[in-house]
XYZ file of C-alpha atoms in Angstrom:
179
model
C 173.612 101.118 112.099
C 170.637 100.284 114.124
C 169.797 102.584 117.364
C 167.160 101.066 119.580
C 165.930 103.410 121.969
C 164.280 103.022 125.617
C 161.069 103.481 126.879
C 158.088 105.331 125.497
C 157.784 108.840 124.583
C 155.465 109.979 127.161
C 158.902 109.208 129.255
C 161.149 111.426 127.922
C 162.279 113.978 130.640
C 162.104 117.077 128.354
C 158.848 116.378 126.804
C 156.757 113.407 129.062
C 153.464 115.272 130.806
C 153.856 113.992 134.082
C 156.881 115.124 135.535
C 158.579 113.740 137.802
C 157.172 110.612 136.697
C 159.762 110.465 133.730
C 162.800 108.435 132.962
C 166.237 110.373 133.220
C 166.610 110.983 129.887
C 164.969 112.010 126.263
C 163.089 109.311 124.690
C 162.965 110.854 121.299
C 164.505 109.819 117.995
C 166.775 112.754 117.839
C 167.660 112.147 121.582
C 168.642 108.692 120.858
C 170.736 109.820 117.605
C 172.477 113.153 119.617
C 173.558 110.318 122.405
C 175.395 107.910 119.503
C 176.757 110.583 118.406
C 174.803 111.453 115.047
C 173.301 114.059 113.921
C 169.362 113.413 113.043
C 170.452 114.384 109.779
C 172.326 111.471 108.949
C 168.954 109.084 110.151
C 167.397 107.571 106.865
C 164.918 105.844 108.868
C 163.010 105.990 112.056
C 160.515 103.248 112.919
C 158.371 104.228 116.131
C 156.891 101.208 118.220
C 153.725 101.058 119.223
C 151.789 98.668 121.760
C 147.900 98.152 121.158
C 148.035 98.321 125.405
C 150.848 100.445 126.359
C 152.376 99.084 129.609
C 154.105 101.029 131.848
C 156.176 99.893 134.900
C 154.114 98.365 138.318
C 154.125 100.266 141.773
C 154.307 103.824 141.654
C 155.413 105.029 138.711
C 152.668 108.120 137.975
C 149.482 108.379 136.082
C 148.637 105.977 133.658
C 145.562 107.276 131.530
C 142.925 104.633 130.607
C 145.377 102.043 133.118
C 143.168 98.328 132.709
C 143.899 94.757 134.782
C 145.706 91.700 132.419
C 142.463 90.294 132.957
C 140.954 92.921 131.003
C 143.286 92.548 128.412
C 142.420 88.640 128.223
C 138.613 89.350 128.179
C 139.002 91.424 125.473
C 141.494 89.424 123.400
C 139.633 86.159 124.003
C 142.515 84.366 125.172
C 142.207 81.179 126.824
C 144.359 82.419 129.828
C 145.924 85.555 131.600
C 149.179 86.129 129.756
C 150.632 89.099 132.346
C 154.106 91.209 132.011
C 156.781 91.328 134.159
C 159.680 93.718 134.111
C 162.756 91.626 132.990
C 164.874 92.752 136.003
C 162.834 93.222 139.346
C 160.462 90.718 137.847
C 157.555 93.353 138.688
C 154.537 93.066 136.792
C 154.053 95.609 134.543
C 150.805 98.237 134.178
C 148.482 98.098 131.005
C 146.129 100.585 129.958
C 143.814 100.848 127.078
C 145.381 101.834 123.302
C 145.629 106.181 123.628
C 145.495 107.233 119.631
C 146.025 111.406 120.740
C 149.209 109.699 122.867
C 150.675 107.644 119.686
C 149.693 111.203 117.758
C 151.803 113.089 120.312
C 154.518 111.199 119.893
C 154.713 110.825 115.919
C 154.102 114.690 115.867
C 157.700 114.820 117.966
C 159.541 111.752 116.717
C 158.572 112.212 112.674
C 158.693 108.395 112.269
C 158.898 107.023 108.515
C 156.827 103.770 109.603
C 155.708 102.369 112.418
C 155.664 98.681 114.161
C 152.745 97.908 115.577
C 152.830 95.261 118.277
C 150.471 93.004 120.160
C 147.567 92.238 117.765
C 147.537 89.073 119.467
C 146.240 90.904 122.617
C 143.418 92.871 120.357
C 142.222 89.187 119.751
C 144.045 86.163 120.816
C 143.187 84.560 117.332
C 145.941 87.065 115.701
C 148.419 84.824 117.803
C 151.831 83.843 115.510
C 150.300 84.894 112.431
C 152.611 85.832 109.896
C 150.588 86.915 107.245
C 148.201 89.623 107.207
C 145.603 87.205 105.527
C 145.316 85.469 108.402
C 144.690 88.383 110.987
C 141.384 89.231 111.475
C 139.048 91.764 110.054
C 138.938 93.630 113.494
C 142.479 94.116 114.061
C 142.891 95.430 109.932
C 140.339 97.637 110.796
C 142.464 98.942 113.790
C 145.661 98.871 111.369
C 143.717 100.841 108.829
C 142.041 103.558 111.256
C 145.445 104.000 113.135
C 147.315 104.820 109.337
C 144.782 107.033 108.234
C 144.827 109.215 111.779
C 148.694 109.238 111.980
C 149.500 109.555 108.421
C 152.359 106.687 109.027
C 152.504 103.845 107.316
C 152.906 100.786 109.586
C 156.096 98.252 108.521
C 155.754 95.951 110.775
C 153.045 94.010 112.998
C 153.490 91.909 115.747
C 151.303 89.205 116.374
C 153.253 87.430 119.620
C 156.246 87.117 121.897
C 158.150 84.368 119.633
C 160.956 86.120 117.825
C 158.881 85.574 114.620
C 155.898 86.314 115.260
C 155.496 89.303 112.993
C 153.425 89.793 109.942
C 155.045 92.137 107.038
C 152.102 93.938 105.235
C 154.510 94.308 102.367
C 154.814 90.894 101.291
C 151.452 89.930 103.009
C 147.894 89.879 101.004
C 145.628 91.419 101.235
C 147.014 94.598 101.561
C 145.047 96.558 104.845
C 145.371 99.962 102.674
């Protein structure tokens, strides 16, 4: 069984640091298991998804440390054009921010993931767009991956390299290893 959680840990009603700018539920792995009627002891694997540039809904959705523009993301990645993101229902422009390792470490402490899925390597460097082999990922992105694993102590199982369904590099089958 796969249980997909919603929203980020920092938006948890119980643990979010910016109440009242949180969602109406607990967004931890234990909260998702409980909502599905499972004991946390029945969970074999917790994959925590994180983004190289975290997002939040647009408008007055509360504090968002290190917020930047989508144009800044384009400039940092070297992309030929700006690729902003919009909410799926209301089509509002999402807010975006720089990566925050401290926020990721806190989320790891609460959720105790068995692995991470890192999305947005194409946002770190446009040259990573669509890469499906770690060997094709830029040295800067591989360093980011290495530093993230070192900082969190959590193995990265999946690497997102774009918006396509199959834009995933699998470190387990790709070479060279980045650890």
